[in-house]
PDB file of C-alpha atoms in Angstrom:
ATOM      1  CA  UNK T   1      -3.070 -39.395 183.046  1.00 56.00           C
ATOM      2  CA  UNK T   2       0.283 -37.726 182.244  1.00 67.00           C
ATOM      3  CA  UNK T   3       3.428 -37.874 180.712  1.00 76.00           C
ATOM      4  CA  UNK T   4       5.541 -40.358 183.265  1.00 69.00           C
ATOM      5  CA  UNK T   5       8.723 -38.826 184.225  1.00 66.00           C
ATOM      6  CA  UNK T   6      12.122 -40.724 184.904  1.00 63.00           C
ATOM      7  CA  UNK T   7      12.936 -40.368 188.604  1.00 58.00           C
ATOM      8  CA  UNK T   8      16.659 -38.826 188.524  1.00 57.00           C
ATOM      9  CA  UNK T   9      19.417 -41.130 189.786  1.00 55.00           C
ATOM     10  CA  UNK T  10      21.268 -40.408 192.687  1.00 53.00           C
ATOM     11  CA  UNK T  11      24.463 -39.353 193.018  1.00 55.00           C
ATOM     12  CA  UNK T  12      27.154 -39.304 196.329  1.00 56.00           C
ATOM     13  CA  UNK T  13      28.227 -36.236 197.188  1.00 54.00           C
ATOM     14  CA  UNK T  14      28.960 -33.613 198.333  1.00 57.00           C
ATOM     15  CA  UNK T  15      28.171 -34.202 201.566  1.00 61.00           C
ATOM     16  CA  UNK T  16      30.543 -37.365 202.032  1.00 62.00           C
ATOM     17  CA  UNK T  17      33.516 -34.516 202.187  1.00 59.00           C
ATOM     18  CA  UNK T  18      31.563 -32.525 205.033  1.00 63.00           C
ATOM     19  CA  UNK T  19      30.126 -35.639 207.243  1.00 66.00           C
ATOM     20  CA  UNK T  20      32.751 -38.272 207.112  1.00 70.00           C
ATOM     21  CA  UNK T  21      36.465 -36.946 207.700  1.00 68.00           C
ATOM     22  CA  UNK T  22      37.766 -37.171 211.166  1.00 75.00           C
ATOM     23  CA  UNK T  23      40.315 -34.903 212.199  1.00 82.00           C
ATOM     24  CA  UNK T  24      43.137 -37.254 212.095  1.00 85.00           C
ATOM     25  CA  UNK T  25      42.240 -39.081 209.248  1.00 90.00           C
ATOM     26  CA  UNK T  26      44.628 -38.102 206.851  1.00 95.00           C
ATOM     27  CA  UNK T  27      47.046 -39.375 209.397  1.00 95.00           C
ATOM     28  CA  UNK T  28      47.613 -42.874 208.938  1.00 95.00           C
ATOM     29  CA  UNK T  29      50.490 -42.954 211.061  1.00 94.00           C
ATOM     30  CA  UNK T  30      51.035 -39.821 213.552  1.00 93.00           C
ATOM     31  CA  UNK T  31      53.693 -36.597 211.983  1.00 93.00           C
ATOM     32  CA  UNK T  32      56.934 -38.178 213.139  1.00 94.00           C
ATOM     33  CA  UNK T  33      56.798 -41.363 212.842  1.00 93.00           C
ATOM     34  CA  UNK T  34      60.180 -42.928 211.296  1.00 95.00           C
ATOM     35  CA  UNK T  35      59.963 -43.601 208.017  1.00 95.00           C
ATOM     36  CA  UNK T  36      56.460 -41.504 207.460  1.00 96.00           C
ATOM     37  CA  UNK T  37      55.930 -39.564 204.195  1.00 98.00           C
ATOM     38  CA  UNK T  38      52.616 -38.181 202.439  1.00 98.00           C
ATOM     39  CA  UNK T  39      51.112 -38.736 199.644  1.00 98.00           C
ATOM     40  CA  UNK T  40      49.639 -36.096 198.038  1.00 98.00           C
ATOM     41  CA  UNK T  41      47.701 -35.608 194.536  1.00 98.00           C
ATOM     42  CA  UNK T  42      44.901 -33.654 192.850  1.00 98.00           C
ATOM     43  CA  UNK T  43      41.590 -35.017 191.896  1.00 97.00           C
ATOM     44  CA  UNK T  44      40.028 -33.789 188.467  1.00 96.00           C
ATOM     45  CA  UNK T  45      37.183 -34.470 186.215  1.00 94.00           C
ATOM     46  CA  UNK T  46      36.667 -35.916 182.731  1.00 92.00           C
ATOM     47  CA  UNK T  47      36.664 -31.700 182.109  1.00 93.00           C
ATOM     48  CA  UNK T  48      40.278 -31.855 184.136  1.00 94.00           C
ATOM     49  CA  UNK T  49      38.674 -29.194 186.443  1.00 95.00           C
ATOM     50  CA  UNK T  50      39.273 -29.557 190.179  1.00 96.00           C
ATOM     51  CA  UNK T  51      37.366 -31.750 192.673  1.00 94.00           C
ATOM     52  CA  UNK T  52      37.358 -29.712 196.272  1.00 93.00           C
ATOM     53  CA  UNK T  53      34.760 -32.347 197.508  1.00 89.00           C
ATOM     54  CA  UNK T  54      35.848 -35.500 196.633  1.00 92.00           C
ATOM     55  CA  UNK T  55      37.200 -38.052 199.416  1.00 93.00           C
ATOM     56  CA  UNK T  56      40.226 -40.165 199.439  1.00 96.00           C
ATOM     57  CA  UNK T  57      40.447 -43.494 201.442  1.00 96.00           C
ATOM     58  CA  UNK T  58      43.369 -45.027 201.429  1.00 97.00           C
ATOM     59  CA  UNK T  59      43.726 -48.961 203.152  1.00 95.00           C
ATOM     60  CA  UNK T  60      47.124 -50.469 202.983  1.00 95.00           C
ATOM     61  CA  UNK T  61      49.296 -53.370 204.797  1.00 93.00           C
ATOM     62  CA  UNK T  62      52.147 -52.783 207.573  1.00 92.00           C
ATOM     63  CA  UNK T  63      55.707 -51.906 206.290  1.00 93.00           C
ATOM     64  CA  UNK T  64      55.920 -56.272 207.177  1.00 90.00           C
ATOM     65  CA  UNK T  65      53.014 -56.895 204.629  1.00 90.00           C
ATOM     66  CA  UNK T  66      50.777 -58.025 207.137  1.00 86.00           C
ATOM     67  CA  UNK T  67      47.141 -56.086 208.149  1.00 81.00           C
ATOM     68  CA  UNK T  68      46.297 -55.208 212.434  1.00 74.00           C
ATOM     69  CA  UNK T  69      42.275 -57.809 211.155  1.00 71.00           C
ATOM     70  CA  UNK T  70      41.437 -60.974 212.162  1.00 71.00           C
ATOM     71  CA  UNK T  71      40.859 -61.808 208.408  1.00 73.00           C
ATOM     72  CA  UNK T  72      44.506 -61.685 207.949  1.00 70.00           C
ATOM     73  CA  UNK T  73      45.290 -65.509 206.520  1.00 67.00           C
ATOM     74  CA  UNK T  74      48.711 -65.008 207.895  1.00 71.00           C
ATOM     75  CA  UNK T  75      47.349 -64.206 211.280  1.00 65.00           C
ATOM     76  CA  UNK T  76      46.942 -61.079 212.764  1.00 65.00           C
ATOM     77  CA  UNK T  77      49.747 -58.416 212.994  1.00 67.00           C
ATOM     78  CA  UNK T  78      50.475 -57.348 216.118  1.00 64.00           C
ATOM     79  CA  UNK T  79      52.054 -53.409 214.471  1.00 71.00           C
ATOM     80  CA  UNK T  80      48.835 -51.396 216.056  1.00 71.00           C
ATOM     81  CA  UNK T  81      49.446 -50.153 212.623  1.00 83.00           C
ATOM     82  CA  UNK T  82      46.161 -48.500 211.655  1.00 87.00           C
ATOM     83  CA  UNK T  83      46.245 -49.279 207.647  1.00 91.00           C
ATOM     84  CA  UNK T  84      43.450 -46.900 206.883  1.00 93.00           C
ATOM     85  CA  UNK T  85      43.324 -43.252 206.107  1.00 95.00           C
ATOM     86  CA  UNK T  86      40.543 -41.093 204.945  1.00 95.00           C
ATOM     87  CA  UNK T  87      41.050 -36.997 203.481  1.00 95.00           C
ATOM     88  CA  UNK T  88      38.875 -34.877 201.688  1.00 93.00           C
ATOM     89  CA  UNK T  89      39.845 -32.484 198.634  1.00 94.00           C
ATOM     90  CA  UNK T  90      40.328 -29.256 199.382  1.00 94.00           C
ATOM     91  CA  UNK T  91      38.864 -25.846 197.072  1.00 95.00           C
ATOM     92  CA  UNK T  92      41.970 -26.665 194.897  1.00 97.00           C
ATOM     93  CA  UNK T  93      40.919 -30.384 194.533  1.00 96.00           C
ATOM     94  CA  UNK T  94      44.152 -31.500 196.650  1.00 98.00           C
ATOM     95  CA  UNK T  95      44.148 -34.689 199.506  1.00 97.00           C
ATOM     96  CA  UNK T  96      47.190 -35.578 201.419  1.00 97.00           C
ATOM     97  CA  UNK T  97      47.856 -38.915 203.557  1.00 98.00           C
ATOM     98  CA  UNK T  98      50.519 -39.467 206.087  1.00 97.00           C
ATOM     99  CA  UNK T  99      51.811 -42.787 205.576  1.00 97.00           C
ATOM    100  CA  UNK T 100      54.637 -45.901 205.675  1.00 97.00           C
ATOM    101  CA  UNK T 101      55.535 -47.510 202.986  1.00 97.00           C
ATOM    102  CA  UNK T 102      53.689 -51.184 202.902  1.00 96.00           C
ATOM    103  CA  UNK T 103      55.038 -54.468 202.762  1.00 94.00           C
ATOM    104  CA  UNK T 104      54.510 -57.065 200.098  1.00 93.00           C
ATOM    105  CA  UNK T 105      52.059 -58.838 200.110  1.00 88.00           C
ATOM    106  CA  UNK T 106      51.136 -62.517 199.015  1.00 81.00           C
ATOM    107  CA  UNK T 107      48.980 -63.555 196.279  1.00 75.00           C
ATOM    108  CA  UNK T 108      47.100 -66.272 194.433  1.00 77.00           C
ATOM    109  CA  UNK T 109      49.936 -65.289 191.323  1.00 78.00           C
ATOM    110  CA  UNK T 110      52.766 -64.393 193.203  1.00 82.00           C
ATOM    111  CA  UNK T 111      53.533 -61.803 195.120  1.00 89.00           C
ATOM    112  CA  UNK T 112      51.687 -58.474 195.244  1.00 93.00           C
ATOM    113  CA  UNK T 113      54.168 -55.328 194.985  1.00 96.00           C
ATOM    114  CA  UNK T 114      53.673 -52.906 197.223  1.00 97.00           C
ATOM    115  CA  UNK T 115      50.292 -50.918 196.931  1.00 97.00           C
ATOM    116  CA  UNK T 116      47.754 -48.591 198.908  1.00 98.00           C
ATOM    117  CA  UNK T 117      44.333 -49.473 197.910  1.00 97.00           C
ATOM    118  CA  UNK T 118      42.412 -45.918 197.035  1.00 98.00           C
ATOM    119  CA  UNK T 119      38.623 -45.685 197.124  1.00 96.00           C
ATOM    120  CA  UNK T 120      37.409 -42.114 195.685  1.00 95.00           C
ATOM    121  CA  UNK T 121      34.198 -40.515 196.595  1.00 91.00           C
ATOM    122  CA  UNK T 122      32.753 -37.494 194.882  1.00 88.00           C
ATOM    123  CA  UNK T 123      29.802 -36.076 193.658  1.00 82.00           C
ATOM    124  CA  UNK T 124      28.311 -37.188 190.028  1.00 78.00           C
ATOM    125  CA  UNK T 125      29.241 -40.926 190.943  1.00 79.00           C
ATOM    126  CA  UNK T 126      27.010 -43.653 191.905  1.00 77.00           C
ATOM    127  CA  UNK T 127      29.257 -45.930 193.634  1.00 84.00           C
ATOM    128  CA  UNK T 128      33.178 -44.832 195.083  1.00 90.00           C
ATOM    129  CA  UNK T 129      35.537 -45.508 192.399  1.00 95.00           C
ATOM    130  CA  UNK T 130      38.757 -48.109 193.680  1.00 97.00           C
ATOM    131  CA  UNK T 131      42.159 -47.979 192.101  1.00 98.00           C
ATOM    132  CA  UNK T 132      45.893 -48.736 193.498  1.00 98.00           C
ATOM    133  CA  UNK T 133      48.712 -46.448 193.988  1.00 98.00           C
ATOM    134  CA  UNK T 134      51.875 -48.275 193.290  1.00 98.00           C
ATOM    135  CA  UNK T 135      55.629 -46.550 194.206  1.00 98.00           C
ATOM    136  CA  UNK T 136      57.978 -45.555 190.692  1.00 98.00           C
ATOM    137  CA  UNK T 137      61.241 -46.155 193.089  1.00 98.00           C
ATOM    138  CA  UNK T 138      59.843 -49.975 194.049  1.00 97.00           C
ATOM    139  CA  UNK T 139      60.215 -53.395 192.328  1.00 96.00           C
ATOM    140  CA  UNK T 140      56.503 -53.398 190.738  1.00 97.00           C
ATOM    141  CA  UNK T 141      57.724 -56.585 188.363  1.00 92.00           C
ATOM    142  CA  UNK T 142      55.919 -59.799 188.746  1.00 90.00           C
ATOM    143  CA  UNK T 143      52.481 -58.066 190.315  1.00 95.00           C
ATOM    144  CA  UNK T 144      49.329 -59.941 188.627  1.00 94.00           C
ATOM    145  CA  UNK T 145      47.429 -56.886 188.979  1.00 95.00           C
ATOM    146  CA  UNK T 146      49.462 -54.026 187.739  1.00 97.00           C
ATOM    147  CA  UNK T 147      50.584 -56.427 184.915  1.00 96.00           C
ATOM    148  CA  UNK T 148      46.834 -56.888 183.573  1.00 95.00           C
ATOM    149  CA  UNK T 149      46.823 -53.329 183.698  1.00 97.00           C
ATOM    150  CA  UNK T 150      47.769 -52.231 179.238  1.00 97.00           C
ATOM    151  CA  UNK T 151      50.828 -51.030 179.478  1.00 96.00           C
ATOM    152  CA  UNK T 152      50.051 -47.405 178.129  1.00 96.00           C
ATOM    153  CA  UNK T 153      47.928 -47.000 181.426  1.00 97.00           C
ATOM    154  CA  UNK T 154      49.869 -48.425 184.670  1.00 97.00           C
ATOM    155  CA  UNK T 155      51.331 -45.104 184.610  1.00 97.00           C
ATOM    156  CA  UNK T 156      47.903 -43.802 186.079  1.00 98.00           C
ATOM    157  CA  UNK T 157      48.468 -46.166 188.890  1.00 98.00           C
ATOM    158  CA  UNK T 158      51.978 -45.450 190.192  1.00 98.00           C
ATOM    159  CA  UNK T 159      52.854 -42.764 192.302  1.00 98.00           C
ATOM    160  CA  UNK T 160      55.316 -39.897 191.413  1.00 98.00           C
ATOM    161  CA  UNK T 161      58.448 -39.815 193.918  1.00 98.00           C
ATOM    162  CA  UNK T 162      58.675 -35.771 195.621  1.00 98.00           C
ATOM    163  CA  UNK T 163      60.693 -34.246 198.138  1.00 97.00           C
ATOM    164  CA  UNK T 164      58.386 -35.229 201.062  1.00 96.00           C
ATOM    165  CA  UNK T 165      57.121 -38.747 199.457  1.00 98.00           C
ATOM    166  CA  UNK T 166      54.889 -39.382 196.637  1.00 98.00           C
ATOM    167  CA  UNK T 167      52.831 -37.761 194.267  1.00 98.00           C
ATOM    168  CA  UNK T 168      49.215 -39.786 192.738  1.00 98.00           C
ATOM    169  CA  UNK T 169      46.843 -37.617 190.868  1.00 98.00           C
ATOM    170  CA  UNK T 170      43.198 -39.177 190.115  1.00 98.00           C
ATOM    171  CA  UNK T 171      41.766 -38.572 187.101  1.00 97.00           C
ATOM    172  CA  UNK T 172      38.057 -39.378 187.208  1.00 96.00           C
ATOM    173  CA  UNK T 173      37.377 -39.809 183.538  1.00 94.00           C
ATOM    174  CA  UNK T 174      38.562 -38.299 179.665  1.00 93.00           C
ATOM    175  CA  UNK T 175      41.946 -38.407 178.677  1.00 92.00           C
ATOM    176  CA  UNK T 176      44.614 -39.701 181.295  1.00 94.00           C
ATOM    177  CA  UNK T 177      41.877 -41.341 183.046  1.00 96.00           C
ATOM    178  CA  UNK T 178      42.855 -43.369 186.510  1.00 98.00           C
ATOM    179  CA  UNK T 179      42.804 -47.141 185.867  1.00 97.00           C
ATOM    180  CA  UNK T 180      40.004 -47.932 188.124  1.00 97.00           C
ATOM    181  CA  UNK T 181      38.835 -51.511 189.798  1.00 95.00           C
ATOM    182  CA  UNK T 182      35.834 -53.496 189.261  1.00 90.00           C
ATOM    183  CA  UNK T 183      35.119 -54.539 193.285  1.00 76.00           C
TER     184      UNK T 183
END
């Protein structure tokens, strides 16, 4: 009999960037919409080369805190506001999500600041990687999550105010790395 072989691992991607975006996916909340602005970033490697086929999904509350699901504790929101957004990277490694800006939220510690949850996709992982992209302009004080965050990283986690909204790069590993979420 022969030398036994380990079986390679699989890995997501890149396929998830051809397959799963919908046209209007990136578009959270239709162009126009009052108050709208995008978020936009880059996603690198531990190498700090470019991702173009990564995915971004995005899943946030209403501007009133509150999310359009049944699971809701506070009862369902009656907004029609969609909450979830999904964009691939392009050749450069750049996503972009049209969005409001969500409401706080509750939480078993106090009150959640306002936060997009981000899942990232891309090839060379095993499972989507989860962070949070808080806002540099909003009150982030007194959030349990950002606050067990060391101090020298929470910058990885809020977003960069621009001319058209907000600015969140991902990091996937090395130095700068994105604080990312055990789920």
């Amino acid at each position: 009999m022969g030398e036994l072989l380990t079986t390679p691992s699989q890995t997501v991607g890149p396929y998830l960037s051809i397959g799963l975006p919908w046209e209007d996916g990136p578009f959270v909340v239709p162009e126009g919409t009052e108050g709208a602005f995008w978020i936009r970033g880059t996603v690198t490697d531990g190498a700090g080369e470019v991702v173009p086929d990564a995915m971004i999904e995005t899943w946030q509350a209403d501007p009133q805190g509150g999310f359009d699901h049944p699971d809701d504790p506070r009862g369902r929101s009656e907004s029609g506001f969609r909450a979830f957004g999904r964009c691939p990277t392009d050749e450069n490694g750049e996503y972009r999500v049209l969005t409001l800006l969500p409401g706080v939220l509750p939480g078993e510690q106090g009150q959640q600041a306002r936060h997009i949850d981000v899942s990232v996709f891309a090839r060379g992982l095993l499972n989507r990687v989860v962070t949070r992209i808080y806002f540099e302009d909003q009150d982030n004080s007194g959030d349990a999550v950002l606050a067990s965050v060391p101090a020298e990283r929470r910058d990885t986690l809020v977003a960069k105010k621009t001319e058209d909204g907000y600015r969140f790069d991902v990091r996937l590993q090395g130095e700068g790395e994105t604080v990312f979420f055990a789920f």
